[in-house]
């Protein structure tokens, strides 16, 4: 295939983003299981709650970026693709920032979860997300060309 658009006109990055979403979900489940086990041993029920909350937040934050790229790719065939695509991705990042600030403000001072376990699970989620992104991108068979089509030379 000479360009990076599949025969059904979907960008070739879509399977990569879907795979990243799947692996991110698996990482979040692993963080939840391991974090809840260790958090329960260290801090009891608040440790379990902190681990599960941290894993859920990690999953949401990991998913927003890949989901925004998949949403932006829906406009790949349009004339305004680049502007719409980066607007959607930037909107996803802004959503994550606002969501993080809101969650921190809401959870501040709550006693029902262990904040240290929550923090450790969030850090594990960030590191897991970066690892998933690197592994999925490194193992992908994405062509080194762009999805954009260049204008053809005129026959003047």
PDB file of C-alpha atoms in Angstrom:
ATOM      1  CA  UNK A   1       0.000   0.000   0.000  1.00  0.00           C
ATOM      2  CA  UNK A   2       1.599   3.286  -1.036  1.00  0.00           C
ATOM      3  CA  UNK A   3      -0.108   5.602   1.401  1.00  0.00           C
ATOM      4  CA  UNK A   4      -1.082   5.269   5.043  1.00  0.00           C
ATOM      5  CA  UNK A   5      -4.816   4.994   4.553  1.00  0.00           C
ATOM      6  CA  UNK A   6      -6.357   1.557   4.637  1.00  0.00           C
ATOM      7  CA  UNK A   7      -8.571   0.421   1.740  1.00  0.00           C
ATOM      8  CA  UNK A   8     -11.670   1.432   3.733  1.00  0.00           C
ATOM      9  CA  UNK A   9     -10.252   5.007   4.070  1.00  0.00           C
ATOM     10  CA  UNK A  10      -9.484   4.728   7.786  1.00  0.00           C
ATOM     11  CA  UNK A  11      -6.107   5.989   8.979  1.00  0.00           C
ATOM     12  CA  UNK A  12      -3.596   3.259   9.699  1.00  0.00           C
ATOM     13  CA  UNK A  13      -3.071   4.618  13.214  1.00  0.00           C
ATOM     14  CA  UNK A  14      -6.532   3.393  14.275  1.00  0.00           C
ATOM     15  CA  UNK A  15      -5.481  -0.233  14.948  1.00  0.00           C
ATOM     16  CA  UNK A  16      -2.497   1.052  16.919  1.00  0.00           C
ATOM     17  CA  UNK A  17      -4.691   3.279  19.100  1.00  0.00           C
ATOM     18  CA  UNK A  18      -7.194   0.472  19.631  1.00  0.00           C
ATOM     19  CA  UNK A  19      -4.378  -1.846  20.682  1.00  0.00           C
ATOM     20  CA  UNK A  20      -3.061   0.856  23.036  1.00  0.00           C
ATOM     21  CA  UNK A  21      -6.539   1.177  24.582  1.00  0.00           C
ATOM     22  CA  UNK A  22      -6.748  -2.580  25.104  1.00  0.00           C
ATOM     23  CA  UNK A  23      -3.302  -2.850  26.657  1.00  0.00           C
ATOM     24  CA  UNK A  24      -3.960   0.226  28.807  1.00  0.00           C
ATOM     25  CA  UNK A  25      -7.087  -1.447  30.171  1.00  0.00           C
ATOM     26  CA  UNK A  26      -5.061  -4.554  30.997  1.00  0.00           C
ATOM     27  CA  UNK A  27      -2.418  -2.429  32.746  1.00  0.00           C
ATOM     28  CA  UNK A  28      -5.153  -0.680  34.752  1.00  0.00           C
ATOM     29  CA  UNK A  29      -6.587  -4.055  35.815  1.00  0.00           C
ATOM     30  CA  UNK A  30      -3.111  -5.197  36.882  1.00  0.00           C
ATOM     31  CA  UNK A  31      -2.618  -1.962  38.841  1.00  0.00           C
ATOM     32  CA  UNK A  32      -6.008  -2.474  40.510  1.00  0.00           C
ATOM     33  CA  UNK A  33      -5.271  -6.072  41.525  1.00  0.00           C
ATOM     34  CA  UNK A  34      -1.688  -5.526  42.678  1.00  0.00           C
ATOM     35  CA  UNK A  35      -2.432  -2.131  44.225  1.00  0.00           C
ATOM     36  CA  UNK A  36      -5.519  -3.363  46.074  1.00  0.00           C
ATOM     37  CA  UNK A  37      -3.625  -6.363  47.408  1.00  0.00           C
ATOM     38  CA  UNK A  38      -0.642  -4.345  48.614  1.00  0.00           C
ATOM     39  CA  UNK A  39      -2.789  -1.399  49.685  1.00  0.00           C
ATOM     40  CA  UNK A  40      -4.992  -3.717  51.720  1.00  0.00           C
ATOM     41  CA  UNK A  41      -1.966  -5.219  53.426  1.00  0.00           C
ATOM     42  CA  UNK A  42      -0.439  -1.821  54.197  1.00  0.00           C
ATOM     43  CA  UNK A  43      -3.462   0.402  54.933  1.00  0.00           C
ATOM     44  CA  UNK A  44      -6.492  -1.862  55.136  1.00  0.00           C
ATOM     45  CA  UNK A  45      -9.769  -0.886  53.475  1.00  0.00           C
ATOM     46  CA  UNK A  46      -8.641   2.717  52.761  1.00  0.00           C
ATOM     47  CA  UNK A  47      -5.617   1.257  50.932  1.00  0.00           C
ATOM     48  CA  UNK A  48      -7.869  -0.921  48.782  1.00  0.00           C
ATOM     49  CA  UNK A  49     -10.110   2.061  48.031  1.00  0.00           C
ATOM     50  CA  UNK A  50      -7.096   4.214  47.141  1.00  0.00           C
ATOM     51  CA  UNK A  51      -5.718   1.549  44.810  1.00  0.00           C
ATOM     52  CA  UNK A  52      -9.025   1.002  43.031  1.00  0.00           C
ATOM     53  CA  UNK A  53      -9.586   4.747  42.690  1.00  0.00           C
ATOM     54  CA  UNK A  54      -6.032   5.218  41.392  1.00  0.00           C
ATOM     55  CA  UNK A  55      -6.442   2.419  38.853  1.00  0.00           C
ATOM     56  CA  UNK A  56      -9.786   3.813  37.667  1.00  0.00           C
ATOM     57  CA  UNK A  57      -8.329   7.308  37.268  1.00  0.00           C
ATOM     58  CA  UNK A  58      -5.296   5.888  35.456  1.00  0.00           C
ATOM     59  CA  UNK A  59      -7.597   4.052  33.050  1.00  0.00           C
ATOM     60  CA  UNK A  60      -9.641   7.187  32.374  1.00  0.00           C
ATOM     61  CA  UNK A  61      -6.548   9.317  31.795  1.00  0.00           C
ATOM     62  CA  UNK A  62      -4.898   6.649  29.601  1.00  0.00           C
ATOM     63  CA  UNK A  63      -8.065   6.240  27.569  1.00  0.00           C
ATOM     64  CA  UNK A  64      -8.763   9.906  26.897  1.00  0.00           C
ATOM     65  CA  UNK A  65      -5.683  10.434  24.727  1.00  0.00           C
ATOM     66  CA  UNK A  66      -6.152   7.337  22.560  1.00  0.00           C
ATOM     67  CA  UNK A  67      -9.896   7.953  22.322  1.00  0.00           C
ATOM     68  CA  UNK A  68      -9.336  11.570  21.255  1.00  0.00           C
ATOM     69  CA  UNK A  69      -6.935  10.433  18.519  1.00  0.00           C
ATOM     70  CA  UNK A  70      -9.469   7.862  17.307  1.00  0.00           C
ATOM     71  CA  UNK A  71     -12.166  10.545  17.309  1.00  0.00           C
ATOM     72  CA  UNK A  72      -9.910  12.985  15.484  1.00  0.00           C
ATOM     73  CA  UNK A  73      -9.122  10.347  12.846  1.00  0.00           C
ATOM     74  CA  UNK A  74     -12.800  10.296  11.889  1.00  0.00           C
ATOM     75  CA  UNK A  75     -12.130  13.601  10.131  1.00  0.00           C
ATOM     76  CA  UNK A  76      -9.091  12.273   8.220  1.00  0.00           C
ATOM     77  CA  UNK A  77     -10.670  12.670   4.814  1.00  0.00           C
ATOM     78  CA  UNK A  78     -11.897  16.223   5.334  1.00  0.00           C
ATOM     79  CA  UNK A  79     -10.267  19.410   4.118  1.00  0.00           C
ATOM     80  CA  UNK A  80      -9.817  20.740   7.661  1.00  0.00           C
ATOM     81  CA  UNK A  81      -8.345  17.486   9.000  1.00  0.00           C
ATOM     82  CA  UNK A  82      -5.257  18.910  10.677  1.00  0.00           C
ATOM     83  CA  UNK A  83      -7.083  21.675  12.522  1.00  0.00           C
ATOM     84  CA  UNK A  84      -9.946  19.462  13.660  1.00  0.00           C
ATOM     85  CA  UNK A  85      -7.620  16.608  14.611  1.00  0.00           C
ATOM     86  CA  UNK A  86      -5.297  18.697  16.760  1.00  0.00           C
ATOM     87  CA  UNK A  87      -8.251  20.611  18.219  1.00  0.00           C
ATOM     88  CA  UNK A  88      -9.785  17.341  19.394  1.00  0.00           C
ATOM     89  CA  UNK A  89      -6.488  16.015  20.783  1.00  0.00           C
ATOM     90  CA  UNK A  90      -5.765  19.321  22.554  1.00  0.00           C
ATOM     91  CA  UNK A  91      -9.312  19.280  23.891  1.00  0.00           C
ATOM     92  CA  UNK A  92      -8.646  15.798  25.290  1.00  0.00           C
ATOM     93  CA  UNK A  93      -5.516  17.021  27.053  1.00  0.00           C
ATOM     94  CA  UNK A  94      -7.380  20.016  28.468  1.00  0.00           C
ATOM     95  CA  UNK A  95     -10.167  17.693  29.601  1.00  0.00           C
ATOM     96  CA  UNK A  96      -7.601  15.550  31.436  1.00  0.00           C
ATOM     97  CA  UNK A  97      -6.125  18.626  33.116  1.00  0.00           C
ATOM     98  CA  UNK A  98      -9.519  19.950  34.247  1.00  0.00           C
ATOM     99  CA  UNK A  99     -10.621  16.473  35.319  1.00  0.00           C
ATOM    100  CA  UNK A 100      -7.435  15.975  37.349  1.00  0.00           C
ATOM    101  CA  UNK A 101      -7.832  19.324  39.110  1.00  0.00           C
ATOM    102  CA  UNK A 102     -11.499  18.599  39.836  1.00  0.00           C
ATOM    103  CA  UNK A 103     -10.721  15.127  41.211  1.00  0.00           C
ATOM    104  CA  UNK A 104      -7.950  16.503  43.436  1.00  0.00           C
ATOM    105  CA  UNK A 105     -10.265  19.237  44.731  1.00  0.00           C
ATOM    106  CA  UNK A 106     -13.106  16.798  45.404  1.00  0.00           C
ATOM    107  CA  UNK A 107     -10.919  14.157  47.068  1.00  0.00           C
ATOM    108  CA  UNK A 108      -8.888  16.578  49.194  1.00  0.00           C
ATOM    109  CA  UNK A 109      -9.148  15.687  52.859  1.00  0.00           C
ATOM    110  CA  UNK A 110     -11.278  12.568  52.373  1.00  0.00           C
ATOM    111  CA  UNK A 111     -10.645   9.825  54.902  1.00  0.00           C
ATOM    112  CA  UNK A 112     -12.163   6.833  53.073  1.00  0.00           C
ATOM    113  CA  UNK A 113      -9.073   6.163  50.929  1.00  0.00           C
ATOM    114  CA  UNK A 114      -5.327   6.175  51.471  1.00  0.00           C
ATOM    115  CA  UNK A 115      -3.805   9.058  49.505  1.00  0.00           C
ATOM    116  CA  UNK A 116      -0.320   7.488  49.379  1.00  0.00           C
ATOM    117  CA  UNK A 117      -1.675   4.309  47.772  1.00  0.00           C
ATOM    118  CA  UNK A 118      -3.714   6.451  45.357  1.00  0.00           C
ATOM    119  CA  UNK A 119      -0.610   8.433  44.405  1.00  0.00           C
ATOM    120  CA  UNK A 120       1.489   5.297  43.883  1.00  0.00           C
ATOM    121  CA  UNK A 121      -1.215   3.747  41.687  1.00  0.00           C
ATOM    122  CA  UNK A 122      -1.494   6.942  39.626  1.00  0.00           C
ATOM    123  CA  UNK A 123       2.282   7.000  39.114  1.00  0.00           C
ATOM    124  CA  UNK A 124       2.163   3.313  38.159  1.00  0.00           C
ATOM    125  CA  UNK A 125      -0.611   4.196  35.693  1.00  0.00           C
ATOM    126  CA  UNK A 126       1.465   6.960  34.096  1.00  0.00           C
ATOM    127  CA  UNK A 127       4.524   4.703  33.818  1.00  0.00           C
ATOM    128  CA  UNK A 128       2.354   1.854  32.535  1.00  0.00           C
ATOM    129  CA  UNK A 129       0.762   4.120  29.948  1.00  0.00           C
ATOM    130  CA  UNK A 130       4.141   5.294  28.693  1.00  0.00           C
ATOM    131  CA  UNK A 131       5.379   1.717  28.525  1.00  0.00           C
ATOM    132  CA  UNK A 132       2.281   0.571  26.629  1.00  0.00           C
ATOM    133  CA  UNK A 133       2.599   3.448  24.155  1.00  0.00           C
ATOM    134  CA  UNK A 134       6.262   2.676  23.474  1.00  0.00           C
ATOM    135  CA  UNK A 135       5.726  -1.067  23.092  1.00  0.00           C
ATOM    136  CA  UNK A 136       2.641  -0.735  20.886  1.00  0.00           C
ATOM    137  CA  UNK A 137       4.304   1.873  18.663  1.00  0.00           C
ATOM    138  CA  UNK A 138       7.554  -0.094  18.427  1.00  0.00           C
ATOM    139  CA  UNK A 139       5.751  -3.308  17.457  1.00  0.00           C
ATOM    140  CA  UNK A 140       3.358  -1.670  15.021  1.00  0.00           C
ATOM    141  CA  UNK A 141       3.798  -2.059  11.328  1.00  0.00           C
ATOM    142  CA  UNK A 142       2.850   1.500  10.504  1.00  0.00           C
ATOM    143  CA  UNK A 143       4.263   2.885   7.280  1.00  0.00           C
ATOM    144  CA  UNK A 144       6.662   5.797   7.441  1.00  0.00           C
ATOM    145  CA  UNK A 145       4.423   7.937   5.265  1.00  0.00           C
ATOM    146  CA  UNK A 146       1.662  10.308   6.220  1.00  0.00           C
ATOM    147  CA  UNK A 147      -2.072   9.769   5.933  1.00  0.00           C
ATOM    148  CA  UNK A 148      -2.241  13.092   4.079  1.00  0.00           C
ATOM    149  CA  UNK A 149      -2.192  12.986   0.298  1.00  0.00           C
ATOM    150  CA  UNK A 150       0.173  15.370  -1.415  1.00  0.00           C
ATOM    151  CA  UNK A 151      -1.054  17.380  -4.383  1.00  0.00           C
ATOM    152  CA  UNK A 152      -0.086  15.949  -7.735  1.00  0.00           C
ATOM    153  CA  UNK A 153       2.098  17.889 -10.143  1.00  0.00           C
ATOM    154  CA  UNK A 154       0.169  19.736 -12.789  1.00  0.00           C
ATOM    155  CA  UNK A 155       0.732  18.720 -16.394  1.00  0.00           C
ATOM    156  CA  UNK A 156       1.215  22.286 -17.671  1.00  0.00           C
TER     157      UNK A 156
END
